[in-house]
Every structure is written in C-alpha cells, then in structure tokens.
C-alpha cells in the first residue's frame, strides 16, 4: 500500500492595529496612514486511498500588534480566539482510525527567516513538534483546539518602542514580510512505488 504523508500548512498573519488600544501620535492635521494584511493560504490537499484529511481553521483567530499595557508605543502581541485542527477519516479508513483518529503532530515556523525590524527578529516561535490529542466532534471527525492563551506559549513578539509615526510606518511595512506557519503531519513520508 502506498503511504502518503499529509502536511497541512497554514499561514497566520500578524497585523498592527488598534483593537485593544490605539497607537497615538500627535503631529499635525494629517490623517495617519495604516495598512492591513491578511494571509493567503492554500486549501487542504487530499489523496485518494488515505486514512483521511486535515484541516486548520483560523477563522475565529486574530493576532494584532497593539501598545503594551501601561505603555503608549511599545509593541505587544494580542491574541484572541482559537486555532482548531481537524482530522476527518475517509469512508474506508480502518475502524481504529474512525474511532480515534491518526497519531499527528503540529509545529510552528516562520515563513521568512529574516523577518526583522532594525536588525532584530520581529518574533520567535516554538518550532518543536507537539502531539495532538484528538477529541471526537460528534460528526465522525476529530478536533484539537489551541486557545489564545496557549498560543501565546508558542509565539513571542519582540518588544520595540515606536515613538514616532515614522517608526510605526517602518515597523508596519516590515510586519507584512512574514507570517506564522502551522504544520500538521502524521509523520509519514510519501513512498515511491516501483514497478518491476
């Protein structure tokens, strides 16, 4: 039987904005320019004859750079919502897969190894593989939820002080140069079938 590994990649976008607090700069009557960014992602891949498919849902998840509490211009990452990983068994998967899912892991990485502001990394992520503990969702599929409070343990934003609007603009510009990537895998690699 041909074994195929499925790695689901999902890029999460970090934006700079004022969801919790506001970046305030007193300067002139000029309206402050801002940018908004969103991640472009691929839909999940499926293979015929495999045990099932993964899906990563970030629809209810937001990550925004806001002023750190108690400051006016120091960067801090605010995370709200959940990251939900889902495994849906295929119709002809073995019974143990339909009742318990497949052993799987998730890991984080950055899409840009040189994601920096003023020579320092904008953020770091925990790149270790972590085991997924599946929970039945009632529809025959399985989910694993990582809430915002737990995501904060895997993702760390470097603090920068953006005292001027020019610094804010420069930071905002480089913030769009990277994304957080979530990889989900069953740990198996595709094998080549050799015809004799």
mmCIF file of C-alpha atoms in Angstrom:
data_model
loop_
_atom_site.group_PDB
_atom_site.id
_atom_site.type_symbol
_atom_site.label_atom_id
_atom_site.label_comp_id
_atom_site.label_asym_id
_atom_site.label_seq_id
_atom_site.Cartn_x
_atom_site.Cartn_y
_atom_site.Cartn_z
ATOM 1 C CA UNK A 1 0.000 0.000 0.000
ATOM 2 C CA UNK A 2 1.328 3.439 -0.829
ATOM 3 C CA UNK A 3 1.837 5.566 2.270
ATOM 4 C CA UNK A 4 1.360 9.266 1.845
ATOM 5 C CA UNK A 5 2.164 11.969 4.356
ATOM 6 C CA UNK A 6 -0.072 14.967 4.538
ATOM 7 C CA UNK A 7 1.385 18.134 5.896
ATOM 8 C CA UNK A 8 -1.117 20.925 6.264
ATOM 9 C CA UNK A 9 0.405 24.374 6.175
ATOM 10 C CA UNK A 10 -1.495 27.434 7.206
ATOM 11 C CA UNK A 11 -0.033 30.884 7.386
ATOM 12 C CA UNK A 12 -1.289 33.177 10.085
ATOM 13 C CA UNK A 13 -0.937 36.873 9.551
ATOM 14 C CA UNK A 14 0.073 39.345 12.217
ATOM 15 C CA UNK A 15 -1.260 42.851 11.759
ATOM 16 C CA UNK A 16 -0.599 46.098 13.509
ATOM 17 C CA UNK A 17 -3.666 47.930 14.674
ATOM 18 C CA UNK A 18 -5.746 49.273 17.461
ATOM 19 C CA UNK A 19 -8.081 46.539 18.633
ATOM 20 C CA UNK A 20 -7.265 46.818 22.325
ATOM 21 C CA UNK A 21 -5.536 50.179 22.449
ATOM 22 C CA UNK A 22 -4.629 52.889 19.989
ATOM 23 C CA UNK A 23 -1.286 53.986 18.640
ATOM 24 C CA UNK A 24 -1.465 57.751 19.261
ATOM 25 C CA UNK A 25 0.955 60.224 17.702
ATOM 26 C CA UNK A 26 0.472 63.985 17.979
ATOM 27 C CA UNK A 27 1.950 65.706 14.967
ATOM 28 C CA UNK A 28 -0.325 67.533 12.561
ATOM 29 C CA UNK A 29 -3.689 67.529 10.852
ATOM 30 C CA UNK A 30 -2.528 64.720 8.535
ATOM 31 C CA UNK A 31 -4.657 61.572 8.830
ATOM 32 C CA UNK A 32 -2.388 58.682 9.811
ATOM 33 C CA UNK A 33 -1.872 56.116 7.044
ATOM 34 C CA UNK A 34 -2.134 52.458 8.007
ATOM 35 C CA UNK A 35 -2.051 49.131 6.187
ATOM 36 C CA UNK A 36 -3.950 45.928 6.771
ATOM 37 C CA UNK A 37 -2.651 42.477 5.921
ATOM 38 C CA UNK A 38 -4.205 39.074 5.602
ATOM 39 C CA UNK A 39 -2.739 35.663 4.914
ATOM 40 C CA UNK A 40 -3.136 33.961 1.555
ATOM 41 C CA UNK A 41 -3.422 30.229 2.164
ATOM 42 C CA UNK A 42 -3.932 27.067 0.165
ATOM 43 C CA UNK A 43 -6.994 24.900 0.559
ATOM 44 C CA UNK A 44 -6.278 21.490 2.046
ATOM 45 C CA UNK A 45 -4.906 18.715 -0.159
ATOM 46 C CA UNK A 46 -6.492 15.298 -0.326
ATOM 47 C CA UNK A 47 -5.202 11.996 -1.659
ATOM 48 C CA UNK A 48 -7.350 9.043 -2.617
ATOM 49 C CA UNK A 49 -6.780 5.896 -0.629
ATOM 50 C CA UNK A 50 -5.507 7.608 2.527
ATOM 51 C CA UNK A 51 -6.890 7.489 6.046
ATOM 52 C CA UNK A 52 -8.373 10.982 5.904
ATOM 53 C CA UNK A 53 -7.725 14.707 5.660
ATOM 54 C CA UNK A 54 -6.542 17.509 7.922
ATOM 55 C CA UNK A 55 -7.969 20.991 8.123
ATOM 56 C CA UNK A 56 -6.752 24.022 10.082
ATOM 57 C CA UNK A 57 -9.362 26.655 10.935
ATOM 58 C CA UNK A 58 -8.237 30.146 11.951
ATOM 59 C CA UNK A 59 -11.498 31.956 11.156
ATOM 60 C CA UNK A 60 -12.044 32.938 14.795
ATOM 61 C CA UNK A 61 -8.376 33.746 15.470
ATOM 62 C CA UNK A 62 -6.864 37.237 15.454
ATOM 63 C CA UNK A 63 -3.302 38.324 16.193
ATOM 64 C CA UNK A 64 -2.715 42.055 16.412
ATOM 65 C CA UNK A 65 0.227 44.209 17.489
ATOM 66 C CA UNK A 66 -1.019 46.814 19.953
ATOM 67 C CA UNK A 67 0.681 49.046 22.511
ATOM 68 C CA UNK A 68 1.766 47.051 25.544
ATOM 69 C CA UNK A 69 -0.449 47.598 28.575
ATOM 70 C CA UNK A 70 0.808 50.584 30.573
ATOM 71 C CA UNK A 71 2.745 51.990 27.615
ATOM 72 C CA UNK A 72 1.888 54.156 24.646
ATOM 73 C CA UNK A 73 4.346 52.997 21.982
ATOM 74 C CA UNK A 74 5.833 49.605 22.976
ATOM 75 C CA UNK A 75 4.788 46.675 20.790
ATOM 76 C CA UNK A 76 2.858 43.748 22.264
ATOM 77 C CA UNK A 77 1.059 40.826 20.635
ATOM 78 C CA UNK A 78 -2.637 40.406 21.422
ATOM 79 C CA UNK A 79 -4.143 37.037 20.502
ATOM 80 C CA UNK A 80 -7.881 36.294 20.559
ATOM 81 C CA UNK A 81 -9.799 33.205 19.539
ATOM 82 C CA UNK A 82 -8.813 29.627 18.823
ATOM 83 C CA UNK A 83 -6.772 27.708 16.293
ATOM 84 C CA UNK A 84 -8.680 24.496 15.507
ATOM 85 C CA UNK A 85 -7.036 21.491 13.850
ATOM 86 C CA UNK A 86 -9.396 18.868 12.429
ATOM 87 C CA UNK A 87 -8.962 15.326 11.121
ATOM 88 C CA UNK A 88 -11.753 13.744 9.079
ATOM 89 C CA UNK A 89 -11.394 9.990 8.444
ATOM 90 C CA UNK A 90 -12.110 8.718 4.948
ATOM 91 C CA UNK A 91 -15.022 6.329 4.428
ATOM 92 C CA UNK A 92 -12.781 3.267 4.027
ATOM 93 C CA UNK A 93 -10.313 4.064 6.809
ATOM 94 C CA UNK A 94 -9.690 1.291 9.383
ATOM 95 C CA UNK A 95 -12.032 1.145 12.393
ATOM 96 C CA UNK A 96 -9.352 2.338 14.852
ATOM 97 C CA UNK A 97 -8.787 5.467 12.740
ATOM 98 C CA UNK A 98 -12.537 6.157 12.662
ATOM 99 C CA UNK A 99 -12.754 5.808 16.451
ATOM 100 C CA UNK A 100 -9.519 7.527 17.484
ATOM 101 C CA UNK A 101 -8.018 9.461 14.579
ATOM 102 C CA UNK A 102 -4.397 9.115 13.460
ATOM 103 C CA UNK A 103 -1.322 9.954 15.537
ATOM 104 C CA UNK A 104 -0.479 13.506 14.486
ATOM 105 C CA UNK A 105 1.701 16.446 15.438
ATOM 106 C CA UNK A 106 1.636 20.201 14.941
ATOM 107 C CA UNK A 107 4.535 22.644 14.770
ATOM 108 C CA UNK A 108 5.013 26.347 14.147
ATOM 109 C CA UNK A 109 7.550 28.078 11.921
ATOM 110 C CA UNK A 110 8.062 31.460 10.296
ATOM 111 C CA UNK A 111 7.619 31.984 6.570
ATOM 112 C CA UNK A 112 10.581 34.382 6.497
ATOM 113 C CA UNK A 113 13.782 33.580 8.414
ATOM 114 C CA UNK A 114 14.870 37.221 8.016
ATOM 115 C CA UNK A 115 11.676 38.777 9.387
ATOM 116 C CA UNK A 116 13.346 41.690 11.152
ATOM 117 C CA UNK A 117 12.940 45.286 12.237
ATOM 118 C CA UNK A 118 16.090 47.327 12.855
ATOM 119 C CA UNK A 119 18.249 44.207 12.709
ATOM 120 C CA UNK A 120 16.263 42.227 15.292
ATOM 121 C CA UNK A 121 13.818 39.379 14.734
ATOM 122 C CA UNK A 122 10.218 40.563 14.919
ATOM 123 C CA UNK A 123 9.156 37.337 16.582
ATOM 124 C CA UNK A 124 10.156 33.832 17.514
ATOM 125 C CA UNK A 125 8.083 30.665 17.543
ATOM 126 C CA UNK A 126 8.413 27.303 19.242
ATOM 127 C CA UNK A 127 9.439 25.037 16.349
ATOM 128 C CA UNK A 128 9.191 21.752 18.281
ATOM 129 C CA UNK A 129 6.678 19.134 17.152
ATOM 130 C CA UNK A 130 3.808 18.734 19.619
ATOM 131 C CA UNK A 131 1.500 15.734 19.837
ATOM 132 C CA UNK A 132 -2.161 16.232 19.049
ATOM 133 C CA UNK A 133 -4.732 14.687 21.375
ATOM 134 C CA UNK A 134 -7.854 14.249 19.263
ATOM 135 C CA UNK A 135 -11.365 14.796 20.616
ATOM 136 C CA UNK A 136 -14.426 13.494 18.706
ATOM 137 C CA UNK A 137 -16.546 16.359 17.393
ATOM 138 C CA UNK A 138 -19.795 14.385 17.059
ATOM 139 C CA UNK A 139 -19.736 14.287 13.261
ATOM 140 C CA UNK A 140 -17.276 11.412 12.853
ATOM 141 C CA UNK A 141 -14.320 13.811 12.708
ATOM 142 C CA UNK A 142 -11.809 14.781 15.408
ATOM 143 C CA UNK A 143 -10.595 18.185 16.548
ATOM 144 C CA UNK A 144 -7.774 19.655 18.587
ATOM 145 C CA UNK A 145 -8.176 23.236 19.782
ATOM 146 C CA UNK A 146 -5.352 25.584 20.751
ATOM 147 C CA UNK A 147 -6.873 28.574 22.593
ATOM 148 C CA UNK A 148 -5.320 32.054 22.527
ATOM 149 C CA UNK A 149 -3.790 31.650 25.997
ATOM 150 C CA UNK A 150 -1.930 28.518 24.849
ATOM 151 C CA UNK A 151 -0.900 30.043 21.518
ATOM 152 C CA UNK A 152 0.890 32.748 23.497
ATOM 153 C CA UNK A 153 3.205 29.999 24.820
ATOM 154 C CA UNK A 154 4.298 29.128 21.278
ATOM 155 C CA UNK A 155 4.592 32.625 19.762
ATOM 156 C CA UNK A 156 6.679 35.502 21.131
ATOM 157 C CA UNK A 157 6.799 39.044 19.748
ATOM 158 C CA UNK A 158 9.971 41.081 20.276
ATOM 159 C CA UNK A 159 9.278 44.400 22.021
ATOM 160 C CA UNK A 160 10.099 47.537 20.060
ATOM 161 C CA UNK A 161 9.389 51.144 21.015
ATOM 162 C CA UNK A 162 7.748 53.024 18.149
ATOM 163 C CA UNK A 163 7.932 56.598 19.463
ATOM 164 C CA UNK A 164 7.222 58.321 16.151
ATOM 165 C CA UNK A 165 4.782 57.816 13.312
ATOM 166 C CA UNK A 166 7.774 57.236 11.010
ATOM 167 C CA UNK A 167 8.885 54.332 13.232
ATOM 168 C CA UNK A 168 5.323 52.983 13.276
ATOM 169 C CA UNK A 169 5.225 53.116 9.457
ATOM 170 C CA UNK A 170 8.620 51.392 9.117
ATOM 171 C CA UNK A 171 7.547 48.618 11.522
ATOM 172 C CA UNK A 172 4.179 48.234 9.800
ATOM 173 C CA UNK A 173 5.956 47.856 6.461
ATOM 174 C CA UNK A 174 8.234 45.009 7.596
ATOM 175 C CA UNK A 175 5.429 43.326 9.553
ATOM 176 C CA UNK A 176 3.865 42.291 6.237
ATOM 177 C CA UNK A 177 7.078 40.475 5.208
ATOM 178 C CA UNK A 178 6.406 37.359 7.255
ATOM 179 C CA UNK A 179 3.759 35.004 8.566
ATOM 180 C CA UNK A 180 3.422 32.298 11.176
ATOM 181 C CA UNK A 181 3.067 28.855 9.603
ATOM 182 C CA UNK A 182 1.273 25.941 11.272
ATOM 183 C CA UNK A 183 2.248 22.457 10.035
ATOM 184 C CA UNK A 184 0.155 19.371 10.815
ATOM 185 C CA UNK A 185 1.548 15.943 9.974
ATOM 186 C CA UNK A 186 1.069 12.233 10.575
ATOM 187 C CA UNK A 187 4.857 11.844 10.371
ATOM 188 C CA UNK A 188 4.785 9.596 7.307
ATOM 189 C CA UNK A 189 6.514 10.455 4.047
ATOM 190 C CA UNK A 190 5.256 9.613 0.602
ATOM 191 C CA UNK A 191 6.951 6.487 -0.687
ATOM 192 C CA UNK A 192 7.713 5.789 -4.301
ATOM 193 C CA UNK A 193 6.055 2.808 -5.941
ATOM 194 C CA UNK A 194 8.479 0.923 -8.166
ATOM 195 C CA UNK A 195 7.020 -1.226 -10.937
ATOM 196 C CA UNK A 196 9.034 -4.380 -11.647
#
